[in-house]
mmCIF file of N, CA and C and ligand atoms in Angstrom:
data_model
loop_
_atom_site.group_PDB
_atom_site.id
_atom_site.type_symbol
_atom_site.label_atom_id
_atom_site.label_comp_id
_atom_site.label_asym_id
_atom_site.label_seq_id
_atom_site.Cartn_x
_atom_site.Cartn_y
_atom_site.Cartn_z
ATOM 1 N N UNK A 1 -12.291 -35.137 -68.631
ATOM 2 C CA UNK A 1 -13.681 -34.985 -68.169
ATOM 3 C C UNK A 1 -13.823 -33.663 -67.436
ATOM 4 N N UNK A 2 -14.750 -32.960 -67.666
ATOM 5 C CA UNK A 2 -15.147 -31.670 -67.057
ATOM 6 C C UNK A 2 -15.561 -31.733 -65.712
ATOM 7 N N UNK A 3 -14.907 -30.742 -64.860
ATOM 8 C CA UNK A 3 -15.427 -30.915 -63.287
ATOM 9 C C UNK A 3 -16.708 -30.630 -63.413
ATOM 10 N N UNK A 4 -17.306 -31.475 -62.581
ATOM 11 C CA UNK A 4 -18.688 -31.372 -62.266
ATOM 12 C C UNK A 4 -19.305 -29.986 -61.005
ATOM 13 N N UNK A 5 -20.077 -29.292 -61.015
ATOM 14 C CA UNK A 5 -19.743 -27.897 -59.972
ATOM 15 C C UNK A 5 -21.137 -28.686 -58.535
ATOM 16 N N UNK A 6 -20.568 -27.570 -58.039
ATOM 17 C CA UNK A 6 -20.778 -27.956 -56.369
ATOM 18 C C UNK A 6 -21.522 -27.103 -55.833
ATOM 19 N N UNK A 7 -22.580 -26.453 -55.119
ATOM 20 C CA UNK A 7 -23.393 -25.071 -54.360
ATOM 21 C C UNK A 7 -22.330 -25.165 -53.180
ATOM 22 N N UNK A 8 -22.156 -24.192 -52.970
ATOM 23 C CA UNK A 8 -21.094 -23.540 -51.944
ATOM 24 C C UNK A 8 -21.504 -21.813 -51.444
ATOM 25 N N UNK A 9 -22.162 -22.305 -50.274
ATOM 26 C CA UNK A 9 -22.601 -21.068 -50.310
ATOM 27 C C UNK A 9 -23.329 -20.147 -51.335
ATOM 28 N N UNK A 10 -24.221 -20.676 -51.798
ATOM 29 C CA UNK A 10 -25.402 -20.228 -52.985
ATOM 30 C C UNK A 10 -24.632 -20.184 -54.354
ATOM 31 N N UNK A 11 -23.052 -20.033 -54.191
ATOM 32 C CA UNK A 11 -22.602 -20.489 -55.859
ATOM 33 C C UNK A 11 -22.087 -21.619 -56.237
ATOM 34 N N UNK A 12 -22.509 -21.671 -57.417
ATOM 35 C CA UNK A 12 -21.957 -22.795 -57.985
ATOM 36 C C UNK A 12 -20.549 -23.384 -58.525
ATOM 37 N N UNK A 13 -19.485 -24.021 -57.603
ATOM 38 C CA UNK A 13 -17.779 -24.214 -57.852
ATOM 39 C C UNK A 13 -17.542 -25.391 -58.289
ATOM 40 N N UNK A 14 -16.668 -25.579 -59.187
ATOM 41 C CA UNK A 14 -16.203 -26.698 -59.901
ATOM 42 C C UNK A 14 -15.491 -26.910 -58.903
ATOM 43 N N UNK A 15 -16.115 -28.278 -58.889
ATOM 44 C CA UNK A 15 -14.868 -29.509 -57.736
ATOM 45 C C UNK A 15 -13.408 -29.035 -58.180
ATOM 46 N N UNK A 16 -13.319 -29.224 -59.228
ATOM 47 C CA UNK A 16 -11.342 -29.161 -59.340
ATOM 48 C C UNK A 16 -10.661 -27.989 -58.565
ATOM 49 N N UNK A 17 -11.461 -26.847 -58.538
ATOM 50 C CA UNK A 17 -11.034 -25.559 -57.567
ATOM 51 C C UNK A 17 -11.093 -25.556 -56.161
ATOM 52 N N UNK A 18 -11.743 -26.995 -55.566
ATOM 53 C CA UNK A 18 -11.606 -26.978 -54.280
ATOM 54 C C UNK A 18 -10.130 -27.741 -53.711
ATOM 55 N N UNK A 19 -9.124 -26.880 -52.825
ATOM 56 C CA UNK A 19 -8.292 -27.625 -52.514
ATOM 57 C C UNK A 19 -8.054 -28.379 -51.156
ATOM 58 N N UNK A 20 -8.819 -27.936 -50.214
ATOM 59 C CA UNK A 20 -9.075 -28.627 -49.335
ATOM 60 C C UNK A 20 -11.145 -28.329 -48.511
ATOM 61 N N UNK A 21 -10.906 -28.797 -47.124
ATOM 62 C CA UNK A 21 -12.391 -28.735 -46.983
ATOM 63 C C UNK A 21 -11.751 -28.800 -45.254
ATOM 64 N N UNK A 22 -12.681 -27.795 -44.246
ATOM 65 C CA UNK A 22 -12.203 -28.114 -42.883
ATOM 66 C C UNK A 22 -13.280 -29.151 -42.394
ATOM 67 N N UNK A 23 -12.228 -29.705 -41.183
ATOM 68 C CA UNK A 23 -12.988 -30.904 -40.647
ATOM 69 C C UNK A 23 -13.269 -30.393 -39.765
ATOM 70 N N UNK A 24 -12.955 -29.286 -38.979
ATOM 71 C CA UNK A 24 -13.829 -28.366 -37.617
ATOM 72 C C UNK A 24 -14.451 -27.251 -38.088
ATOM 73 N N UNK A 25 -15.066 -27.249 -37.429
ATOM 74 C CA UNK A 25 -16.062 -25.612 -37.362
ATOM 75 C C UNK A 25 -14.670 -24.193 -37.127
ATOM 76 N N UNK A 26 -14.506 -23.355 -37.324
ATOM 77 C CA UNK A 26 -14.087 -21.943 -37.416
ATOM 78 C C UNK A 26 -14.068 -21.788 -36.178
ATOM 79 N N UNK A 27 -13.080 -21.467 -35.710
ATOM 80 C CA UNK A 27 -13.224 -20.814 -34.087
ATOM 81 C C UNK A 27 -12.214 -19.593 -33.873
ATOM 82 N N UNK A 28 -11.968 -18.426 -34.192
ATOM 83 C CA UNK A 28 -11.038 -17.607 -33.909
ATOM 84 C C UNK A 28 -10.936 -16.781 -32.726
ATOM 85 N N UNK A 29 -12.351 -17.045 -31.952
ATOM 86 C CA UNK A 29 -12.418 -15.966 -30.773
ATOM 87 C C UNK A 29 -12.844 -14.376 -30.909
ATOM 88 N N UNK A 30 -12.530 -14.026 -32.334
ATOM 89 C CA UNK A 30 -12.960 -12.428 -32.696
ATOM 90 C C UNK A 30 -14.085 -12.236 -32.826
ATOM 91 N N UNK A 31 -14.496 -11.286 -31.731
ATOM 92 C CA UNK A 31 -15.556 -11.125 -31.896
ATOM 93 C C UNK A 31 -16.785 -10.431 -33.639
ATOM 94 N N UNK A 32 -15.802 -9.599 -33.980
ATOM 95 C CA UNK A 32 -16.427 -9.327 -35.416
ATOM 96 C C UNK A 32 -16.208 -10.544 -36.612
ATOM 97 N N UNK A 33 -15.910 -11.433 -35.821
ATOM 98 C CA UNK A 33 -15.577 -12.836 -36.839
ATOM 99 C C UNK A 33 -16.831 -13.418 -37.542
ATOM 100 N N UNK A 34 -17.134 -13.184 -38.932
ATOM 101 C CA UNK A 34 -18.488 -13.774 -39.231
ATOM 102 C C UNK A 34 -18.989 -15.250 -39.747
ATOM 103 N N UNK A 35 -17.784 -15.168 -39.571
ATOM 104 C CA UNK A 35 -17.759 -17.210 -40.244
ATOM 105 C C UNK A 35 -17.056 -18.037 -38.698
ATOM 106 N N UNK A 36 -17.595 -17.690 -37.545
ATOM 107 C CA UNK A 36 -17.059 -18.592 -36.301
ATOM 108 C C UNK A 36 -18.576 -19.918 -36.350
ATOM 109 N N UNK A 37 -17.886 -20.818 -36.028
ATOM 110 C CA UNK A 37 -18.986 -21.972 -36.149
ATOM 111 C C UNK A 37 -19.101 -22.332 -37.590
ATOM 112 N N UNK A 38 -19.040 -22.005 -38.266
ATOM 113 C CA UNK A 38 -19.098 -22.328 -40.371
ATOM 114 C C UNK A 38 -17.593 -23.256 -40.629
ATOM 115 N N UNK A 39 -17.555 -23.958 -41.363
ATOM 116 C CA UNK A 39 -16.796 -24.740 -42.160
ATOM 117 C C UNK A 39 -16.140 -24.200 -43.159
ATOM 118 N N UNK A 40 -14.922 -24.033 -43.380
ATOM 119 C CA UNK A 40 -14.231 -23.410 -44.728
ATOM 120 C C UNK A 40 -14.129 -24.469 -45.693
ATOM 121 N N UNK A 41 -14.346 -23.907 -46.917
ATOM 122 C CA UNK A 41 -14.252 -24.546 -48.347
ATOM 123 C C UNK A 41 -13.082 -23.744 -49.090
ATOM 124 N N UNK A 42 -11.388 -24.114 -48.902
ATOM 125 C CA UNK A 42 -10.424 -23.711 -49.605
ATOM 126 C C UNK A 42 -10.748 -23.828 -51.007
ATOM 127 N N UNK A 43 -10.213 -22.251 -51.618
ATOM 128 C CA UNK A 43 -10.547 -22.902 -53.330
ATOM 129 C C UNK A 43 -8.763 -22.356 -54.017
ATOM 130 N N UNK A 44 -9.006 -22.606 -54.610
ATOM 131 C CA UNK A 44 -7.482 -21.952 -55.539
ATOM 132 C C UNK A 44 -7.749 -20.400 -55.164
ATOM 133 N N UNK A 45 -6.392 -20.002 -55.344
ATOM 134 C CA UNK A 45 -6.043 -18.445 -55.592
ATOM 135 C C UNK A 45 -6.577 -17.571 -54.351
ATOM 136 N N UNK A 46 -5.798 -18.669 -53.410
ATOM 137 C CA UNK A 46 -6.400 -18.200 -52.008
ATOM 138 C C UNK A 46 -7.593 -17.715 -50.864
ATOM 139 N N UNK A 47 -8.722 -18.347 -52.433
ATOM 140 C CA UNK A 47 -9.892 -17.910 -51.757
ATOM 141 C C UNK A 47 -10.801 -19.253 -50.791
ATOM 142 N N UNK A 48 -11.630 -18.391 -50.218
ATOM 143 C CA UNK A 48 -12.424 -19.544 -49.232
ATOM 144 C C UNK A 48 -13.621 -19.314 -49.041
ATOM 145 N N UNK A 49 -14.200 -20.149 -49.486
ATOM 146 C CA UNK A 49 -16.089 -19.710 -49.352
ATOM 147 C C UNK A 49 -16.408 -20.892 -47.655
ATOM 148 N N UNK A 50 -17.449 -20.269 -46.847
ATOM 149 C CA UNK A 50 -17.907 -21.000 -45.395
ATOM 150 C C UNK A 50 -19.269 -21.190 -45.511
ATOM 151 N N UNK A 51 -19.415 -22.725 -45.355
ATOM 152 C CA UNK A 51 -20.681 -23.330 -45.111
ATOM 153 C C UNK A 51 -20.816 -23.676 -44.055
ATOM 154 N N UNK A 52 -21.955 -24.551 -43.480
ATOM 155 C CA UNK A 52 -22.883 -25.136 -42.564
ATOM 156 C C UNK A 52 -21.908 -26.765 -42.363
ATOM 157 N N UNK A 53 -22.224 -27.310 -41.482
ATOM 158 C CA UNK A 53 -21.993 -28.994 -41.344
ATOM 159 C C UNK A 53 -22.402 -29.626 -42.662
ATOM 160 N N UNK A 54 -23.549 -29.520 -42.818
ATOM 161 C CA UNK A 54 -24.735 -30.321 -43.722
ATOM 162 C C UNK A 54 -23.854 -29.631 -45.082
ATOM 163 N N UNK A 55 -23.682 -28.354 -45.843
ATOM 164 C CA UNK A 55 -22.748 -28.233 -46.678
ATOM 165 C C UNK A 55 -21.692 -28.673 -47.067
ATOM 166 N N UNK A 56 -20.975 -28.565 -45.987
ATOM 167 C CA UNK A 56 -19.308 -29.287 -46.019
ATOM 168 C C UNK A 56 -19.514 -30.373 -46.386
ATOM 169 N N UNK A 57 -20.288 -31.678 -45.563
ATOM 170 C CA UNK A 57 -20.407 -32.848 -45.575
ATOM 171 C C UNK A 57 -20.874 -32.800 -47.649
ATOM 172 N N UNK A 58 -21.879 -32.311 -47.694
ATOM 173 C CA UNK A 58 -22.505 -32.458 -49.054
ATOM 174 C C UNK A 58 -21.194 -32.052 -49.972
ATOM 175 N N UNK A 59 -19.635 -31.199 -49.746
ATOM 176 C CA UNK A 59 -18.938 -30.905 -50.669
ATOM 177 C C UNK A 59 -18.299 -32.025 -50.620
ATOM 178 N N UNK A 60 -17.986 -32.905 -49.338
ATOM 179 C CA UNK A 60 -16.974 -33.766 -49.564
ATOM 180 C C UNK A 60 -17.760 -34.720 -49.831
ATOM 181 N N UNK A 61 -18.699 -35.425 -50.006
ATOM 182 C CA UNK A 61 -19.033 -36.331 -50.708
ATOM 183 C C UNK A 61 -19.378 -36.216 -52.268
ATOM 184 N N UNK A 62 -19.659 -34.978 -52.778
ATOM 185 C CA UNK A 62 -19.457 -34.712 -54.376
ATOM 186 C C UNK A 62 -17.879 -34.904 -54.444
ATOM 187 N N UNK A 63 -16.619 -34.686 -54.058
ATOM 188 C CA UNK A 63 -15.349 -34.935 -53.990
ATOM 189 C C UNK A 63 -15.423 -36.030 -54.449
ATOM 190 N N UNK A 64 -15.596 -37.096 -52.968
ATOM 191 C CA UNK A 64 -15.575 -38.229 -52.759
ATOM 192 C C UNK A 64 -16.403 -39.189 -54.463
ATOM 193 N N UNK A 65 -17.476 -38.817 -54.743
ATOM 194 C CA UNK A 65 -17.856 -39.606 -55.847
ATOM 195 C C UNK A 65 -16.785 -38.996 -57.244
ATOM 196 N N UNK A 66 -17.011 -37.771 -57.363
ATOM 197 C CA UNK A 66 -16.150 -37.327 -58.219
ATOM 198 C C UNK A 66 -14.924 -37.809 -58.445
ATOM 199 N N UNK A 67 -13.919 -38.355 -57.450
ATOM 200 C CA UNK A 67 -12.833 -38.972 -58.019
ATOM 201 C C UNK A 67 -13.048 -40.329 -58.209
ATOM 202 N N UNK A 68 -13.903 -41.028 -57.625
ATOM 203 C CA UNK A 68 -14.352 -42.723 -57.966
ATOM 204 C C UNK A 68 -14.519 -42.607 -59.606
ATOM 205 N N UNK A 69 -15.171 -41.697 -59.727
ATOM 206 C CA UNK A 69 -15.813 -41.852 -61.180
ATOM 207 C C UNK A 69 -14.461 -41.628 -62.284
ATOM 208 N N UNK A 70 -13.134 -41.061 -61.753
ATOM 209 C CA UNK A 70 -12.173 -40.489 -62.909
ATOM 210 C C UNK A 70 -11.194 -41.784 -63.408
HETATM 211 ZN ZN1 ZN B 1 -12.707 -16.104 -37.342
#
């Protein structure tokens, strides 16, 4: 079955490329830090797209149905 894709930060990612999802907000202290307070969305090949609460939550519940359904 074909991954179903996800909005992540205005693009569109196939669930299967997400490998994890943070459960806290970003906090590094740097000040030129532009994703402090945002949520990381790990994807393969070391990349990471950062959303909102309301995002994150919306990736892990496409997850969450997505594997019920396999
Ligand atoms: Zn940071």
């Amino acid at each position: 079955m074909a991954s179903p894709l996800v909005v992540i930060d205005d693009k569109h990612v196939p669930l299967a490329r997400v490998i994890w999802v943070a459960d806290l907000p970003h906090f590094c202290g740097n000040p030129e830090c532009e994703c402090e307070g945002e949520y990381e969305v790990r994807l393969e090949a070391d990349e990471s797209l950062w959303t909102s609460q309301r995002g994150r939550d919306q990736v892990v519940q496409a997850l969450e149905t997505w594997y019920e359904q396999r």
